[in-house]
């Protein structure tokens, strides 16, 4: 698979799972994985999934995705922009951006080494 195909598949899976079953994301992280969410840092699958669950019900709409090879042949950098509705009902969508660094653990297998998330206010 090309970097673009891997990124597209990852992004589709990540946000579909985040929106419907956050626990399904646990396998994407390992003990060295780090997430920065609005300036707060979390390390390891349990802490990362705990934070994502704490956000509550969400619905993401991806608007753009860019991918580049990482500094090693086994890593990819992915930058995503879009909107997210937080909470039940007709919550106003908020703009967000999210960066991922994926590292390969074998052919076609990746884990999230880094994840940085920010809401974009005032756009």
Short mmCIF file of C-alpha atoms in Angstrom, two decimals:
data_model
loop_
_atom_site.label_atom_id
_atom_site.label_comp_id
_atom_site.label_asym_id
_atom_site.label_seq_id
_atom_site.Cartn_x
_atom_site.Cartn_y
_atom_site.Cartn_z
CA UNK A 1 0.00 0.00 0.00
CA UNK A 2 1.16 3.54 -0.69
CA UNK A 3 1.52 6.08 2.13
CA UNK A 4 -1.63 7.81 0.88
CA UNK A 5 -3.61 4.53 0.97
CA UNK A 6 -2.38 3.71 4.48
CA UNK A 7 -3.24 7.20 5.71
CA UNK A 8 -6.69 7.15 4.12
CA UNK A 9 -7.50 3.75 5.65
CA UNK A 10 -6.14 4.79 9.06
CA UNK A 11 -8.04 8.10 9.15
CA UNK A 12 -11.31 6.43 8.11
CA UNK A 13 -10.92 3.74 10.77
CA UNK A 14 -9.79 6.13 13.51
CA UNK A 15 -12.67 8.59 13.27
CA UNK A 16 -15.34 5.97 12.59
CA UNK A 17 -14.20 4.10 15.70
CA UNK A 18 -13.86 7.29 17.77
CA UNK A 19 -17.45 8.23 16.87
CA UNK A 20 -18.98 4.80 17.51
CA UNK A 21 -16.78 2.75 19.88
CA UNK A 22 -13.77 4.47 21.43
CA UNK A 23 -12.56 1.21 23.01
CA UNK A 24 -11.88 -0.14 19.51
CA UNK A 25 -9.01 2.38 19.24
CA UNK A 26 -7.00 0.81 22.09
CA UNK A 27 -5.17 -1.55 19.73
CA UNK A 28 -3.76 1.41 17.80
CA UNK A 29 -1.69 2.58 20.78
CA UNK A 30 1.12 0.97 22.76
CA UNK A 31 2.78 1.86 26.09
CA UNK A 32 5.12 4.39 24.43
CA UNK A 33 2.32 6.15 22.53
CA UNK A 34 1.82 9.80 23.48
CA UNK A 35 -1.22 12.00 22.89
CA UNK A 36 -1.41 15.74 23.48
CA UNK A 37 -5.05 16.81 23.65
CA UNK A 38 -5.59 20.56 23.94
CA UNK A 39 -2.23 20.89 25.72
CA UNK A 40 -2.68 17.95 28.11
CA UNK A 41 -0.38 14.96 27.63
CA UNK A 42 -1.38 11.31 28.02
CA UNK A 43 0.81 8.24 27.58
CA UNK A 44 -0.18 4.63 26.93
CA UNK A 45 -3.42 3.09 25.68
CA UNK A 46 -5.32 3.21 28.97
CA UNK A 47 -4.66 6.91 29.58
CA UNK A 48 -5.28 7.88 25.95
CA UNK A 49 -8.54 5.93 25.65
CA UNK A 50 -9.61 7.28 29.06
CA UNK A 51 -9.19 10.83 27.80
CA UNK A 52 -11.01 10.14 24.53
CA UNK A 53 -13.92 8.56 26.43
CA UNK A 54 -14.03 11.62 28.68
CA UNK A 55 -14.78 13.85 25.69
CA UNK A 56 -18.20 12.21 25.40
CA UNK A 57 -20.30 11.57 22.30
CA UNK A 58 -18.64 12.96 19.17
CA UNK A 59 -19.25 13.05 15.42
CA UNK A 60 -16.29 13.89 13.16
CA UNK A 61 -16.32 15.14 9.58
CA UNK A 62 -12.87 15.03 7.97
CA UNK A 63 -12.26 17.91 5.55
CA UNK A 64 -8.63 17.34 4.54
CA UNK A 65 -5.76 14.93 5.07
CA UNK A 66 -2.08 15.30 4.22
CA UNK A 67 0.54 12.58 4.55
CA UNK A 68 4.34 12.55 4.39
CA UNK A 69 6.93 9.86 5.01
CA UNK A 70 8.53 10.07 8.44
CA UNK A 71 12.22 10.28 9.28
CA UNK A 72 12.51 6.50 9.01
CA UNK A 73 11.16 4.23 6.26
CA UNK A 74 8.78 2.68 8.78
CA UNK A 75 6.94 5.86 9.83
CA UNK A 76 4.27 8.16 8.39
CA UNK A 77 3.11 11.63 9.41
CA UNK A 78 -0.58 12.44 8.89
CA UNK A 79 -2.25 15.83 9.35
CA UNK A 80 -6.06 15.98 9.46
CA UNK A 81 -8.49 18.91 9.55
CA UNK A 82 -12.23 18.80 9.96
CA UNK A 83 -15.16 19.48 12.23
CA UNK A 84 -16.37 17.71 15.33
CA UNK A 85 -19.72 17.87 17.09
CA UNK A 86 -19.38 17.22 20.82
CA UNK A 87 -22.35 16.13 22.88
CA UNK A 88 -25.84 14.89 22.17
CA UNK A 89 -28.32 16.61 19.88
CA UNK A 90 -27.50 19.35 17.43
CA UNK A 91 -24.27 20.69 18.90
CA UNK A 92 -22.51 23.26 16.75
CA UNK A 93 -19.57 21.74 14.88
CA UNK A 94 -16.13 22.93 15.97
CA UNK A 95 -13.08 23.02 13.70
CA UNK A 96 -10.19 20.78 14.68
CA UNK A 97 -6.77 19.71 13.47
CA UNK A 98 -4.98 16.50 14.44
CA UNK A 99 -1.50 15.19 13.73
CA UNK A 100 -0.50 11.52 13.86
CA UNK A 101 2.87 9.81 13.61
CA UNK A 102 2.35 6.15 12.69
CA UNK A 103 5.15 3.62 13.08
CA UNK A 104 5.13 0.27 11.31
CA UNK A 105 5.34 -2.91 13.35
CA UNK A 106 5.25 -5.17 10.29
CA UNK A 107 3.90 -5.27 6.75
CA UNK A 108 0.66 -3.27 6.72
CA UNK A 109 0.61 -2.89 10.51
CA UNK A 110 1.05 0.44 12.32
CA UNK A 111 0.63 1.90 15.76
CA UNK A 112 0.11 5.54 16.73
CA UNK A 113 3.35 6.77 18.27
CA UNK A 114 2.22 10.41 18.50
CA UNK A 115 -1.19 12.09 18.36
CA UNK A 116 -1.66 15.86 18.76
CA UNK A 117 -5.18 17.31 18.80
CA UNK A 118 -6.32 20.95 18.85
CA UNK A 119 -9.64 22.70 18.43
CA UNK A 120 -9.43 25.77 16.18
CA UNK A 121 -11.45 28.64 17.58
CA UNK A 122 -12.49 31.77 15.71
CA UNK A 123 -12.36 30.40 12.16
#
